[in-house]
Structure formats: C-alpha cells, structure tokens
mmCIF file of C-alpha atoms in Angstrom:
data_model
loop_
_atom_site.group_PDB
_atom_site.id
_atom_site.type_symbol
_atom_site.label_atom_id
_atom_site.label_comp_id
_atom_site.label_asym_id
_atom_site.label_seq_id
_atom_site.Cartn_x
_atom_site.Cartn_y
_atom_site.Cartn_z
ATOM 1 C CA MET A 292 -47.593 -65.085 -6.881
ATOM 2 C CA ASN A 293 -48.297 -65.653 -10.597
ATOM 3 C CA ASP A 294 -45.257 -65.969 -12.943
ATOM 4 C CA SER A 295 -44.724 -63.240 -15.367
ATOM 5 C CA PRO A 296 -41.906 -63.897 -17.772
ATOM 6 C CA GLY A 297 -40.133 -61.442 -19.717
ATOM 7 C CA TRP A 298 -38.652 -59.205 -17.303
ATOM 8 C CA ALA A 299 -35.137 -58.620 -18.243
ATOM 9 C CA SER A 300 -31.958 -58.696 -15.567
ATOM 10 C CA PRO A 301 -31.183 -55.244 -14.285
ATOM 11 C CA GLY A 302 -27.909 -55.848 -14.820
ATOM 12 C CA SER A 303 -25.744 -57.857 -17.315
ATOM 13 C CA SER A 304 -22.974 -60.225 -16.300
ATOM 14 C CA PRO A 305 -19.541 -59.603 -17.421
ATOM 15 C CA SER A 306 -18.636 -60.977 -20.855
ATOM 16 C CA ASP A 307 -16.501 -64.011 -21.180
ATOM 17 C CA SER A 308 -13.290 -61.924 -21.779
ATOM 18 C CA GLU A 309 -14.078 -59.672 -19.023
ATOM 19 C CA ARG A 310 -14.552 -62.372 -16.320
ATOM 20 C CA PRO A 311 -11.793 -63.441 -13.918
ATOM 21 C CA GLY A 312 -9.693 -66.340 -14.741
ATOM 22 C CA THR A 313 -10.003 -65.688 -18.560
ATOM 23 C CA ASP A 314 -7.261 -64.321 -20.454
ATOM 24 C CA GLY A 315 -8.634 -60.769 -21.302
ATOM 25 C CA SER A 316 -5.325 -59.721 -22.720
ATOM 26 C CA ALA A 317 -5.786 -61.971 -25.632
ATOM 27 C CA GLN A 318 -8.458 -59.258 -26.959
ATOM 28 C CA GLN A 319 -5.808 -56.266 -26.854
ATOM 29 C CA PRO A 320 -3.164 -55.711 -29.472
ATOM 30 C CA ALA A 321 0.159 -56.817 -28.881
ATOM 31 C CA PRO A 322 2.350 -54.237 -27.400
ATOM 32 C CA PRO A 323 5.418 -53.185 -29.307
ATOM 33 C CA ALA A 324 8.786 -54.804 -28.617
ATOM 34 C CA GLN A 325 10.672 -53.179 -25.814
ATOM 35 C CA PRO A 326 14.202 -53.189 -25.035
ATOM 36 C CA ALA A 327 15.511 -55.314 -22.599
ATOM 37 C CA GLN A 328 15.290 -54.197 -18.963
ATOM 38 C CA PRO A 329 17.560 -54.722 -16.067
ATOM 39 C CA ALA A 330 16.480 -57.399 -13.618
ATOM 40 C CA GLY A 331 13.990 -55.846 -10.670
ATOM 41 C CA ASP A 332 12.969 -52.983 -12.881
ATOM 42 C CA PRO A 333 10.396 -54.378 -15.015
ATOM 43 C CA LYS A 334 8.791 -51.933 -17.436
ATOM 44 C CA TRP A 335 5.135 -53.789 -16.969
ATOM 45 C CA SER A 336 3.617 -53.980 -13.635
ATOM 46 C CA ALA A 337 3.639 -57.842 -12.730
ATOM 47 C CA GLU A 338 -0.030 -58.078 -12.380
ATOM 48 C CA GLN A 339 -2.202 -56.383 -15.262
ATOM 49 C CA PRO A 340 -5.138 -54.107 -14.470
ATOM 50 C CA PRO A 341 -8.618 -55.504 -14.902
ATOM 51 C CA PRO A 342 -10.348 -55.104 -18.343
ATOM 52 C CA GLY A 343 -11.123 -51.675 -19.413
ATOM 53 C CA GLN A 344 -8.246 -50.116 -17.515
ATOM 54 C CA TRP A 345 -5.319 -50.749 -19.846
ATOM 55 C CA SER A 346 -2.604 -48.370 -19.871
ATOM 56 C CA ASN A 347 -0.830 -47.234 -23.053
ATOM 57 C CA PRO A 348 2.127 -49.129 -24.177
ATOM 58 C CA GLY A 349 5.295 -47.460 -23.106
ATOM 59 C CA THR A 350 3.919 -46.198 -19.801
ATOM 60 C CA THR A 351 3.987 -47.264 -16.547
ATOM 61 C CA PRO A 352 0.060 -48.012 -15.676
ATOM 62 C CA ALA A 353 -1.259 -46.252 -12.833
ATOM 63 C CA ALA A 354 -2.017 -48.299 -9.588
ATOM 64 C CA PRO A 355 -5.902 -49.071 -9.560
ATOM 65 C CA GLN A 356 -8.008 -47.179 -7.398
ATOM 66 C CA PRO A 357 -10.926 -48.764 -5.132
ATOM 67 C CA GLN A 358 -14.049 -48.718 -6.850
ATOM 68 C CA PRO A 359 -16.868 -49.176 -4.139
ATOM 69 C CA THR A 360 -20.259 -50.418 -5.416
ATOM 70 C CA ALA A 361 -23.352 -50.877 -3.779
ATOM 71 C CA GLY A 362 -23.406 -54.650 -3.303
ATOM 72 C CA TRP A 363 -24.764 -56.477 -0.395
ATOM 73 C CA GLY A 364 -22.652 -58.122 1.743
ATOM 74 C CA GLN A 365 -19.025 -57.389 0.359
ATOM 75 C CA GLN A 366 -16.104 -57.592 2.246
ATOM 76 C CA PRO A 367 -12.618 -55.982 1.552
ATOM 77 C CA GLY A 368 -10.031 -58.775 0.025
ATOM 78 C CA THR A 369 -6.388 -58.551 0.947
ATOM 79 C CA PRO A 370 -4.248 -56.269 -1.109
ATOM 80 C CA GLN A 371 -2.276 -58.070 -3.654
ATOM 81 C CA ALA A 372 0.858 -56.914 -5.975
ATOM 82 C CA GLY A 373 -0.154 -53.798 -7.838
ATOM 83 C CA GLN A 374 -3.128 -53.262 -5.864
ATOM 84 C CA TYR A 375 -3.621 -50.710 -2.899
ATOM 85 C CA GLY A 376 -6.109 -51.081 -0.397
ATOM 86 C CA PRO A 377 -9.221 -53.357 -0.896
ATOM 87 C CA GLN A 378 -11.432 -53.594 -4.062
ATOM 88 C CA TYR A 379 -15.098 -54.262 -4.503
ATOM 89 C CA GLY A 380 -16.819 -55.909 -7.624
ATOM 90 C CA TYR A 381 -18.167 -59.247 -8.953
ATOM 91 C CA PRO A 382 -17.299 -62.296 -7.190
ATOM 92 C CA GLY A 383 -13.688 -63.831 -8.305
ATOM 93 C CA ALA A 384 -12.207 -60.559 -9.519
ATOM 94 C CA PRO A 385 -8.608 -60.046 -8.581
ATOM 95 C CA GLY A 386 -8.249 -58.977 -4.773
ATOM 96 C CA GLN A 387 -12.301 -58.738 -4.788
ATOM 97 C CA TRP A 388 -14.839 -60.417 -2.386
ATOM 98 C CA GLY A 389 -18.354 -60.181 -1.913
ATOM 99 C CA GLN A 390 -21.775 -60.528 -3.470
ATOM 100 C CA PRO A 391 -23.024 -58.413 -6.350
ATOM 101 C CA PRO A 392 -25.954 -56.103 -6.187
ATOM 102 C CA ALA A 393 -29.085 -57.767 -5.634
ATOM 103 C CA ALA A 394 -31.701 -57.791 -8.429
ATOM 104 C CA LYS A 395 -34.514 -55.277 -7.597
ATOM 105 C CA PRO A 396 -37.519 -55.855 -10.081
ATOM 106 C CA GLY A 397 -39.815 -54.224 -7.921
ATOM 107 C CA VAL A 398 -39.894 -51.827 -4.898
ATOM 108 C CA ILE A 399 -37.536 -54.160 -2.909
ATOM 109 C CA PRO A 400 -34.146 -55.641 -3.537
ATOM 110 C CA LEU A 401 -34.417 -59.597 -3.728
ATOM 111 C CA ARG A 402 -32.309 -60.274 -0.622
ATOM 112 C CA PRO A 403 -33.002 -59.748 3.176
ATOM 113 C CA LEU A 404 -34.172 -56.408 3.890
ATOM 114 C CA GLY A 405 -33.197 -53.648 6.803
ATOM 115 C CA LEU A 406 -35.420 -51.723 8.410
ATOM 116 C CA GLY A 407 -34.698 -48.680 6.264
ATOM 117 C CA GLU A 408 -35.773 -50.668 2.986
ATOM 118 C CA ILE A 409 -38.979 -52.125 4.389
ATOM 119 C CA LEU A 410 -40.120 -48.899 5.346
ATOM 120 C CA ASP A 411 -38.885 -47.270 2.031
ATOM 121 C CA GLY A 412 -40.687 -50.326 0.219
ATOM 122 C CA ALA A 413 -44.073 -49.609 1.867
ATOM 123 C CA VAL A 414 -43.901 -45.686 0.815
ATOM 124 C CA ALA A 415 -42.516 -46.510 -2.589
ATOM 125 C CA THR A 416 -45.435 -48.748 -3.091
ATOM 126 C CA MET A 417 -47.631 -46.000 -2.175
ATOM 127 C CA ARG A 418 -46.236 -43.734 -4.643
ATOM 128 C CA THR A 419 -45.575 -45.909 -7.615
ATOM 129 C CA HIS A 420 -48.785 -47.856 -7.354
ATOM 130 C CA TRP A 421 -51.000 -44.867 -6.021
ATOM 131 C CA ARG A 422 -53.513 -45.564 -8.606
ATOM 132 C CA ALA A 423 -54.634 -48.890 -7.168
ATOM 133 C CA VAL A 424 -53.649 -48.080 -3.345
ATOM 134 C CA LEU A 425 -55.280 -44.905 -2.535
ATOM 135 C CA PRO A 426 -58.624 -45.638 -4.513
ATOM 136 C CA ILE A 427 -59.021 -48.645 -2.207
ATOM 137 C CA THR A 428 -58.213 -46.935 1.105
ATOM 138 C CA LEU A 429 -60.117 -43.814 0.239
ATOM 139 C CA VAL A 430 -63.330 -45.657 -0.373
ATOM 140 C CA VAL A 431 -63.279 -47.670 2.582
ATOM 141 C CA ALA A 432 -62.310 -44.924 4.779
ATOM 142 C CA THR A 433 -65.051 -42.566 3.558
ATOM 143 C CA VAL A 434 -67.665 -45.483 4.016
ATOM 144 C CA VAL A 435 -66.586 -46.096 7.565
ATOM 145 C CA GLN A 436 -66.746 -42.272 8.491
ATOM 146 C CA VAL A 437 -69.958 -41.562 6.938
ATOM 147 C CA ILE A 438 -71.576 -44.304 8.623
ATOM 148 C CA SER A 439 -69.676 -43.201 12.011
ATOM 149 C CA VAL A 440 -70.650 -39.922 11.536
ATOM 150 C CA ILE A 441 -74.746 -40.813 11.215
ATOM 151 C CA ALA A 442 -74.251 -43.305 14.354
ATOM 152 C CA GLN A 443 -72.641 -40.429 16.581
ATOM 153 C CA LYS A 444 -75.531 -37.975 15.291
ATOM 154 C CA PHE A 445 -78.141 -40.196 16.688
ATOM 155 C CA MET A 446 -76.134 -41.399 19.571
ATOM 156 C CA LEU A 447 -75.327 -37.755 20.909
ATOM 157 C CA ASP A 448 -78.970 -36.861 20.361
ATOM 158 C CA ASP A 449 -79.884 -39.569 22.970
ATOM 159 C CA LEU A 450 -77.080 -38.451 25.327
ATOM 160 C CA ALA A 451 -78.342 -34.983 25.257
ATOM 161 C CA ILE A 452 -82.003 -36.281 26.169
ATOM 162 C CA SER A 453 -80.669 -38.369 29.187
ATOM 163 C CA ALA A 454 -78.530 -35.223 30.575
ATOM 164 C CA SER A 455 -81.955 -33.350 30.832
ATOM 165 C CA PRO A 456 -83.020 -32.979 34.404
ATOM 166 C CA ASP A 457 -86.558 -34.084 33.305
ATOM 167 C CA ALA A 458 -85.311 -37.357 31.847
ATOM 168 C CA GLY A 459 -86.463 -40.757 33.737
ATOM 169 C CA PRO A 460 -84.933 -44.063 34.208
ATOM 170 C CA GLU A 461 -86.168 -45.202 31.007
ATOM 171 C CA GLU A 462 -84.814 -42.308 28.822
ATOM 172 C CA PHE A 463 -81.197 -43.039 30.555
ATOM 173 C CA ILE A 464 -81.568 -46.836 29.770
ATOM 174 C CA ASP A 465 -82.408 -46.162 26.170
ATOM 175 C CA ALA A 466 -79.650 -43.678 26.028
ATOM 176 C CA ILE A 467 -77.304 -46.390 27.189
ATOM 177 C CA GLY A 468 -78.791 -48.882 24.853
ATOM 178 C CA SER A 469 -78.473 -46.783 21.479
ATOM 179 C CA THR A 470 -74.806 -45.736 22.700
ATOM 180 C CA ILE A 471 -73.741 -49.263 22.766
ATOM 181 C CA GLY A 472 -75.545 -50.075 19.457
ATOM 182 C CA ALA A 473 -73.963 -47.142 17.726
ATOM 183 C CA THR A 474 -70.689 -47.971 18.840
ATOM 184 C CA ALA A 475 -71.276 -51.657 17.860
ATOM 185 C CA VAL A 476 -72.291 -50.479 14.534
ATOM 186 C CA VAL A 477 -69.309 -48.381 13.816
ATOM 187 C CA GLN A 478 -66.789 -50.745 15.059
ATOM 188 C CA PHE A 479 -68.460 -53.712 12.838
ATOM 189 C CA ILE A 480 -68.149 -51.345 9.770
ATOM 190 C CA GLN A 481 -64.656 -50.469 10.777
ATOM 191 C CA PHE A 482 -63.695 -54.186 11.227
ATOM 192 C CA LEU A 483 -65.014 -55.002 7.750
ATOM 193 C CA GLY A 484 -63.346 -52.134 5.862
ATOM 194 C CA THR A 485 -59.952 -53.134 7.691
ATOM 195 C CA ILE A 486 -60.320 -56.627 6.176
ATOM 196 C CA VAL A 487 -61.194 -55.382 2.854
ATOM 197 C CA VAL A 488 -58.269 -52.843 2.900
ATOM 198 C CA THR A 489 -55.668 -55.401 4.154
ATOM 199 C CA ALA A 490 -56.850 -58.146 1.708
ATOM 200 C CA MET A 491 -56.934 -55.902 -1.484
ATOM 201 C CA LEU A 492 -53.670 -54.101 -0.385
ATOM 202 C CA THR A 493 -51.764 -57.766 0.177
ATOM 203 C CA MET A 494 -52.289 -58.303 -3.333
ATOM 204 C CA VAL A 495 -51.248 -54.901 -4.518
ATOM 205 C CA PHE A 496 -47.764 -55.140 -2.298
ATOM 206 C CA SER A 497 -47.188 -58.774 -3.621
ATOM 207 C CA ARG A 498 -47.142 -57.739 -7.283
ATOM 208 C CA ALA A 499 -45.149 -54.543 -6.367
ATOM 209 C CA VAL A 500 -42.299 -56.620 -5.155
ATOM 210 C CA LEU A 501 -42.033 -58.163 -8.803
ATOM 211 C CA GLY A 502 -42.414 -54.863 -10.235
ATOM 212 C CA GLN A 503 -45.920 -55.446 -11.515
ATOM 213 C CA HIS A 504 -48.729 -52.982 -11.699
ATOM 214 C CA SER A 505 -52.034 -53.847 -10.132
ATOM 215 C CA SER A 506 -55.685 -52.214 -10.380
ATOM 216 C CA VAL A 507 -58.322 -51.890 -8.000
ATOM 217 C CA SER A 508 -60.428 -54.827 -9.995
ATOM 218 C CA ASP A 509 -57.327 -56.917 -9.962
ATOM 219 C CA ALA A 510 -56.914 -56.715 -6.124
ATOM 220 C CA TRP A 511 -60.409 -57.449 -5.828
ATOM 221 C CA ARG A 512 -60.428 -60.596 -7.998
ATOM 222 C CA GLU A 513 -57.330 -62.005 -6.445
ATOM 223 C CA SER A 514 -58.316 -61.289 -2.765
ATOM 224 C CA ARG A 515 -62.049 -62.024 -2.944
ATOM 225 C CA PRO A 516 -61.673 -65.994 -2.467
ATOM 226 C CA GLN A 517 -59.737 -65.630 0.689
ATOM 227 C CA LEU A 518 -61.985 -62.840 2.175
ATOM 228 C CA LEU A 519 -64.013 -65.192 4.420
ATOM 229 C CA ARG A 520 -60.928 -66.944 5.792
ATOM 230 C CA LEU A 521 -59.335 -64.022 6.503
ATOM 231 C CA ILE A 522 -62.620 -62.567 8.413
ATOM 232 C CA GLY A 523 -62.654 -65.864 10.253
ATOM 233 C CA LEU A 524 -58.858 -65.454 11.054
ATOM 234 C CA THR A 525 -59.377 -61.845 12.312
ATOM 235 C CA LEU A 526 -62.594 -62.922 14.563
ATOM 236 C CA LEU A 527 -60.703 -65.740 15.983
ATOM 237 C CA MET A 528 -57.674 -63.542 17.168
ATOM 238 C CA ALA A 529 -60.291 -61.107 18.918
ATOM 239 C CA LEU A 530 -62.145 -63.848 20.409
ATOM 240 C CA GLY A 531 -58.965 -65.483 21.787
ATOM 241 C CA ALA A 532 -57.654 -62.121 23.236
ATOM 242 C CA VAL A 533 -61.202 -61.603 24.922
ATOM 243 C CA LEU A 534 -61.329 -65.425 26.464
ATOM 244 C CA LEU A 535 -57.450 -65.188 27.587
ATOM 245 C CA GLY A 536 -58.370 -61.757 29.480
ATOM 246 C CA ALA A 537 -61.612 -63.800 30.799
ATOM 247 C CA VAL A 538 -59.415 -66.656 31.880
ATOM 248 C CA LEU A 539 -56.978 -64.439 33.951
ATOM 249 C CA ILE A 540 -59.049 -61.506 35.191
ATOM 250 C CA LEU A 541 -62.595 -63.096 35.860
ATOM 251 C CA PRO A 542 -61.431 -65.077 38.694
ATOM 252 C CA GLY A 543 -60.433 -61.934 40.552
ATOM 253 C CA LEU A 544 -63.818 -60.249 39.742
ATOM 254 C CA LEU A 545 -65.862 -63.195 40.679
ATOM 255 C CA THR A 546 -64.128 -63.518 44.190
ATOM 256 C CA GLU A 547 -64.384 -59.806 44.716
ATOM 257 C CA THR A 548 -60.309 -59.927 45.058
ATOM 258 C CA ALA A 549 -59.101 -56.777 43.745
ATOM 259 C CA ALA A 550 -55.224 -57.984 43.842
ATOM 260 C CA LEU A 551 -56.116 -61.208 41.849
ATOM 261 C CA ALA A 552 -57.712 -59.077 39.224
ATOM 262 C CA VAL A 553 -55.105 -56.725 38.991
ATOM 263 C CA LEU A 554 -52.497 -59.571 38.658
ATOM 264 C CA GLY A 555 -54.473 -61.255 36.075
ATOM 265 C CA GLY A 556 -54.616 -57.965 33.945
ATOM 266 C CA VAL A 557 -50.912 -57.466 34.370
ATOM 267 C CA VAL A 558 -50.402 -61.165 32.995
ATOM 268 C CA TRP A 559 -52.900 -60.519 30.288
ATOM 269 C CA LEU A 560 -51.408 -57.447 28.526
ATOM 270 C CA PRO A 561 -47.703 -58.781 27.831
ATOM 271 C CA LEU A 562 -49.184 -62.219 26.913
ATOM 272 C CA LEU A 563 -51.314 -60.540 24.577
ATOM 273 C CA LEU A 564 -48.607 -58.651 23.067
ATOM 274 C CA TRP A 565 -46.391 -61.589 22.620
ATOM 275 C CA LEU A 566 -49.344 -63.697 20.846
ATOM 276 C CA GLY A 567 -49.998 -60.541 18.650
ATOM 277 C CA ILE A 568 -46.566 -60.127 17.472
ATOM 278 C CA LYS A 569 -46.271 -64.272 17.098
ATOM 279 C CA PHE A 570 -49.221 -63.944 14.863
ATOM 280 C CA THR A 571 -48.618 -60.731 13.038
ATOM 281 C CA LEU A 572 -47.829 -62.192 9.703
ATOM 282 C CA ALA A 573 -50.953 -64.592 9.541
ATOM 283 C CA SER A 574 -52.445 -62.493 7.326
ATOM 284 C CA PRO A 575 -50.044 -62.090 4.658
ATOM 285 C CA ALA A 576 -49.534 -65.945 4.687
ATOM 286 C CA LEU A 577 -53.282 -66.665 4.690
ATOM 287 C CA MET A 578 -53.659 -64.285 1.475
ATOM 288 C CA LEU A 579 -50.475 -65.046 -0.445
ATOM 289 C CA GLU A 580 -50.158 -68.736 0.275
ATOM 290 C CA LYS A 581 -53.785 -69.535 -0.143
ATOM 291 C CA SER A 582 -53.694 -71.398 3.059
ATOM 292 C CA THR A 583 -56.577 -72.267 6.012
ATOM 293 C CA VAL A 584 -56.756 -70.173 9.036
ATOM 294 C CA PHE A 585 -54.893 -72.613 11.291
ATOM 295 C CA LYS A 586 -51.959 -73.262 8.786
ATOM 296 C CA ALA A 587 -51.781 -69.389 8.781
ATOM 297 C CA PHE A 588 -51.375 -68.903 12.283
ATOM 298 C CA ALA A 589 -48.756 -71.947 11.900
ATOM 299 C CA ARG A 590 -46.849 -70.443 9.149
ATOM 300 C CA SER A 591 -46.719 -67.098 11.217
ATOM 301 C CA SER A 592 -45.501 -68.804 14.366
ATOM 302 C CA LYS A 593 -42.749 -70.276 12.443
ATOM 303 C CA LEU A 594 -41.634 -67.421 10.721
ATOM 304 C CA VAL A 595 -41.404 -65.002 13.528
ATOM 305 C CA LYS A 596 -39.824 -67.743 15.730
ATOM 306 C CA GLY A 597 -36.204 -66.314 16.798
ATOM 307 C CA THR A 598 -36.853 -62.762 15.491
ATOM 308 C CA TRP A 599 -39.502 -61.674 17.666
ATOM 309 C CA TRP A 600 -37.702 -58.508 19.138
ATOM 310 C CA ARG A 601 -36.916 -57.587 15.582
ATOM 311 C CA ILE A 602 -40.401 -57.843 14.143
ATOM 312 C CA PHE A 603 -41.788 -56.246 17.462
ATOM 313 C CA GLY A 604 -39.471 -53.354 17.120
ATOM 314 C CA ILE A 605 -40.309 -52.624 13.263
ATOM 315 C CA THR A 606 -44.106 -52.980 14.323
ATOM 316 C CA LEU A 607 -43.712 -50.730 16.922
ATOM 317 C CA LEU A 608 -41.900 -47.906 15.121
ATOM 318 C CA THR A 609 -44.700 -48.406 12.087
ATOM 319 C CA ILE A 610 -47.373 -47.867 14.870
ATOM 320 C CA ILE A 611 -45.523 -44.716 15.989
ATOM 321 C CA ILE A 612 -44.942 -43.336 12.660
ATOM 322 C CA ALA A 613 -48.646 -43.953 11.774
ATOM 323 C CA GLY A 614 -50.085 -42.378 14.986
ATOM 324 C CA PHE A 615 -47.952 -39.410 14.716
ATOM 325 C CA ILE A 616 -48.901 -39.015 11.017
ATOM 326 C CA SER A 617 -52.744 -39.281 11.896
ATOM 327 C CA ALA A 618 -52.470 -36.892 14.544
ATOM 328 C CA VAL A 619 -50.737 -34.123 12.182
ATOM 329 C CA ILE A 620 -53.581 -34.529 9.759
ATOM 330 C CA VAL A 621 -56.442 -35.058 12.194
ATOM 331 C CA MET A 622 -55.854 -32.266 14.905
ATOM 332 C CA PRO A 623 -56.328 -29.399 12.573
ATOM 333 C CA PHE A 624 -59.794 -30.718 11.414
ATOM 334 C CA GLN A 625 -60.684 -31.285 15.281
ATOM 335 C CA PHE A 626 -59.858 -27.514 16.075
ATOM 336 C CA LEU A 627 -62.003 -26.846 13.129
ATOM 337 C CA GLY A 628 -65.123 -28.719 14.279
ATOM 338 C CA ILE A 629 -64.364 -27.037 18.100
ATOM 339 C CA PHE A 630 -64.005 -23.392 17.418
ATOM 340 C CA ALA A 631 -66.099 -23.315 14.181
ATOM 341 C CA PHE A 632 -69.361 -25.530 14.945
ATOM 342 C CA SER A 633 -69.005 -26.152 18.554
ATOM 343 C CA GLY A 634 -68.905 -23.043 20.372
ATOM 344 C CA GLY A 635 -65.088 -23.207 21.202
ATOM 345 C CA LEU A 636 -63.208 -24.468 24.340
ATOM 346 C CA ASP A 637 -66.322 -23.237 26.731
ATOM 347 C CA ALA A 638 -68.753 -25.959 25.235
ATOM 348 C CA LEU A 639 -65.690 -28.231 25.131
ATOM 349 C CA ALA A 640 -65.094 -27.627 29.095
ATOM 350 C CA ASN A 641 -68.887 -27.877 29.844
ATOM 351 C CA GLY A 642 -69.133 -31.204 28.041
ATOM 352 C CA SER A 643 -72.092 -29.564 26.500
ATOM 353 C CA ALA A 644 -73.763 -32.443 24.421
ATOM 354 C CA ALA A 645 -76.049 -30.152 22.788
ATOM 355 C CA ASP A 646 -73.173 -27.828 21.356
ATOM 356 C CA MET A 647 -71.374 -30.544 19.994
ATOM 357 C CA ASN A 648 -74.281 -32.305 18.539
ATOM 358 C CA ASN A 649 -74.432 -30.680 14.972
ATOM 359 C CA TRP A 650 -73.637 -31.879 11.264
ATOM 360 C CA GLY A 651 -70.256 -29.585 11.355
ATOM 361 C CA ALA A 652 -68.680 -30.511 14.515
ATOM 362 C CA LEU A 653 -68.983 -34.207 13.140
ATOM 363 C CA ILE A 654 -68.136 -34.112 9.617
ATOM 364 C CA ALA A 655 -65.053 -31.904 10.186
ATOM 365 C CA PRO A 656 -62.752 -34.305 12.122
ATOM 366 C CA ALA A 657 -64.336 -37.249 10.157
ATOM 367 C CA ILE A 658 -62.792 -35.461 6.828
ATOM 368 C CA GLY A 659 -59.572 -35.589 8.690
ATOM 369 C CA LEU A 660 -59.970 -39.162 9.562
ATOM 370 C CA ILE A 661 -60.370 -40.176 5.838
ATOM 371 C CA ILE A 662 -57.570 -38.324 5.053
ATOM 372 C CA ALA A 663 -55.124 -39.839 7.564
ATOM 373 C CA GLN A 664 -56.658 -43.626 7.272
ATOM 374 C CA THR A 665 -55.997 -43.137 3.163
ATOM 375 C CA ILE A 666 -52.361 -42.661 3.996
ATOM 376 C CA VAL A 667 -51.920 -44.687 7.089
ATOM 377 C CA MET A 668 -53.639 -47.839 6.460
ATOM 378 C CA PRO A 669 -51.613 -48.855 3.201
ATOM 379 C CA PHE A 670 -48.197 -47.867 5.032
ATOM 380 C CA GLN A 671 -49.058 -50.346 7.915
ATOM 381 C CA SER A 672 -50.319 -52.972 5.656
ATOM 382 C CA GLY A 673 -47.299 -52.674 3.337
ATOM 383 C CA VAL A 674 -44.827 -52.985 6.168
ATOM 384 C CA THR A 675 -46.537 -56.145 7.351
ATOM 385 C CA VAL A 676 -46.394 -57.631 4.136
ATOM 386 C CA LEU A 677 -42.823 -56.827 3.261
ATOM 387 C CA LEU A 678 -41.926 -58.074 6.867
ATOM 388 C CA TYR A 679 -43.568 -61.294 5.531
ATOM 389 C CA VAL A 680 -41.595 -61.363 2.245
ATOM 390 C CA ASP A 681 -38.359 -60.832 4.305
ATOM 391 C CA GLN A 682 -38.784 -63.250 6.928
ATOM 392 C CA ARG A 683 -39.511 -66.096 3.855
ATOM 393 C CA ILE A 684 -36.347 -64.726 2.135
ATOM 394 C CA ARG A 685 -34.244 -65.133 5.123
ATOM 395 C CA ARG A 686 -35.369 -68.728 6.083
ATOM 396 C CA GLU A 687 -36.784 -70.174 2.851
ATOM 397 C CA GLY A 688 -35.066 -68.339 -0.091
ATOM 398 C CA LEU A 689 -37.747 -66.701 -1.557
ATOM 399 C CA ASP A 690 -35.844 -64.564 -3.377
ATOM 400 C CA LEU A 691 -35.124 -67.006 -5.768
ATOM 401 C CA GLU A 692 -38.963 -67.815 -6.245
ATOM 402 C CA LEU A 693 -39.647 -64.012 -6.627
ATOM 403 C CA ALA A 694 -36.849 -63.626 -9.304
ATOM 404 C CA ARG A 695 -38.346 -66.364 -11.313
ATOM 405 C CA ALA A 696 -41.881 -64.973 -10.794
ATOM 406 C CA ALA A 697 -40.424 -61.708 -12.027
ATOM 407 C CA GLY A 698 -38.729 -63.174 -15.316
ATOM 408 C CA LEU A 699 -35.123 -62.996 -14.136
ATOM 409 C CA GLU A 700 -33.474 -66.100 -15.872
ATOM 410 C CA ASN A 701 -30.864 -68.262 -13.831
ATOM 411 C CA TYR A 702 -31.097 -65.827 -10.740
ATOM 412 C CA GLY A 703 -29.031 -67.217 -8.116
ATOM 413 C CA THR A 704 -27.137 -69.471 -10.503
ATOM 414 C CA THR A 705 -24.828 -67.169 -12.398
ATOM 415 C CA GLY A 706 -24.342 -64.578 -9.796
ATOM 416 C CA GLY A 707 -27.868 -62.837 -10.190
#
C-alpha cells in the first residue's frame, strides 16, 4: 500500500500540563489562605482531581465520577484515595489503566478486529466508496448474465428438440453436447468475472482501510499487473480440488466398489473444506503483497495457522448472509418469470421446456441475479480482505505500517 502523508491524528494527546506525572496544579491560581484546620479534618482532598475538574476554593471537591471511554482492552484500576470505583482514560492517569481508543483513519480501527467490526467494515466500504465498488460489480455481473441468458436460450432450444418424440440419437447427442458447451461458456465467463471483481475490489478495500478514496480506473491500474497470477492461483486451487477428488474417489469407481468410492467422497469433502479455509487468504496476499502464486499460498497458510476455526466461522457466516440476501432479491424475479412468461406453476410442474424457452422467462431472473451479485460480491470480497488485514495486525503488527501509510505520525510510540 502506498504511503499518503498528510493525514492528521484523529485525536490529540494530552498537553504536557495535563499528562500524569506533571505538576498540573502549577498552572492554576493559588488558593486564598485558609485558617488552620484540626488534624484529621483537611479542607482539601488528599489527592486533587485530574485537570479540568478543579473545585472552587473554599469548597470540598466532589468525588470524581467514573468516565468510561471506548478504549480497547481497558481494565479497571484499583480505587485510590479520593476515588470511588474504577476509572478509564489514557494510560498513566491516577487509578486508570488500559489502552487509548485505536486510531481509525478509514473503515476499521487499527487494532485486532472482532466479527462485528469485520462485517461492518465491509458494509461501510460499500456505503462510503460506492462510486468505485458498485460500478465494478454491476458491469461484471451484467456481462456475465447477458452471456448466460444467451447461452441458456440456445441450450433450451436444443433440449426442446431432444425432448420431441421424433428426435433421433444424433439430436439427443447434439443436445447433450450443446448443453455441456453452453454450461462451460457460462462458467468460464463467471470465473473471469469473479477474478476481475476480486482483484479490483481488493485494491478498493485496501485503500478504504487507510481512509483513501479509489476510482474504477485506480483499482484497475493497481490490480492489472497481478491479474494473470490471480487467474493462475484460482485455476491451481480448482485443479487441486479436482485431482484430490480423483485420487480419493476414482479407485472405488474403477474397482466398482461402491463402499470405497463413498469412503473416498467422505474423506474428500472435509479435506477440501480444510484446504479451502487454509488458503482463503491467498488472494489478498497475492494482490496486496505483489507476491507469486506459491508465496501467496504459503502466506495464507501462515496467517490462518492456529485460527482456522475462527476464520471458518466468519467465512461460513458471510456465506449464509450473502445467500440469504441473494435469495431475497432473486426470488421475486424468478416468480415473475414463471407466472408472467412461463405459463405458471403448471408449466413448471410439467417441466415443459417450450414454455420456459422465451426471453422473458430468462431475462427476469437474470435481472435479479445482477442486482444480487452487485451487492453480494463486494460484501464477500470485503470480508476476505479485512480478515487478511486482521490476521496481519494480530501476527505482524500491520497496524503500525497502516498508520504510517495513513499519515499518522509517531503512531504506536506516543500512545497513538
């Protein structure tokens, strides 16, 4: 990430006269002379209140009240003379412990993140930087769905022909071939679109962490040098999953042993899940560290080590949220396509391809998918990027580097 000096610290540190350990009372006017008081009945408290809370001369100062703050990792201190209950504040204040609030130049505070902060950071980036986020996903989702609708149109035509009682073996084989081809084209376009979205959104979210705005052209310029490597990384992960399944399942299929094939499948699925979470941070590592494919795999493995279950839980929750949002958006458009263009539930129950093979029935759900993907894709990409940032803050102190890149001078040396 590029340094961009000029950012001011979100909060100023206490002045020298207000810091603990200095004689702040020297800045106050001397109180008028008081008559001698009997021993054990002092007129003034044994311990003066902190700066800004002085009492008028001649009156007994009120006991200071607890002032909780939003500081991270704070712990209550032991009550001292003249104090009642724990106090919170900057480190070193009388009876006060804990860290000051972390700096937040962008969408997240520069400290280890909780689940809510990761999800909120992803949503905040979409809301604050929508001019860069939404055009990227909207264009890609639209291109993918247009190609998908065209491919499905011709695929359903071939299926209708093959379903005819007069169709021969050649028509049936052609229908199967065209179906496989159309599906392959749609999946390939979906694959390329996901790669482009992931690459560009990674750059947008990395700038949002620093409080910097991005444009679509900026995101494309920064992500373009790593696109081929990101494609290679994604293909390698897909190929590894297929090869792993082949090694575990094929022996049972070749020997026609159903139990062995089922056992291979039972082993393959959890192993695939474990590897998927283990390498889930490889994509942001590749894009942000400008590394090679295999170095990105190694970085992801190192960052996930010891926190697999935490990352799995956050990733699973993200998938559930994204799936729910997609379903809510897409279902009304699917019903519109069924009832308005496909003959209603009767055609759906009969599986009539002719009734489903019209532009209205294909375009209506495609519109819903475009809207859903425009919202869901940046949310999922943002969670992955912020998980990567969070793991590096926890393991490598990335918050100090991010603070310097955001222009926060002396961050981490003077209490932030």
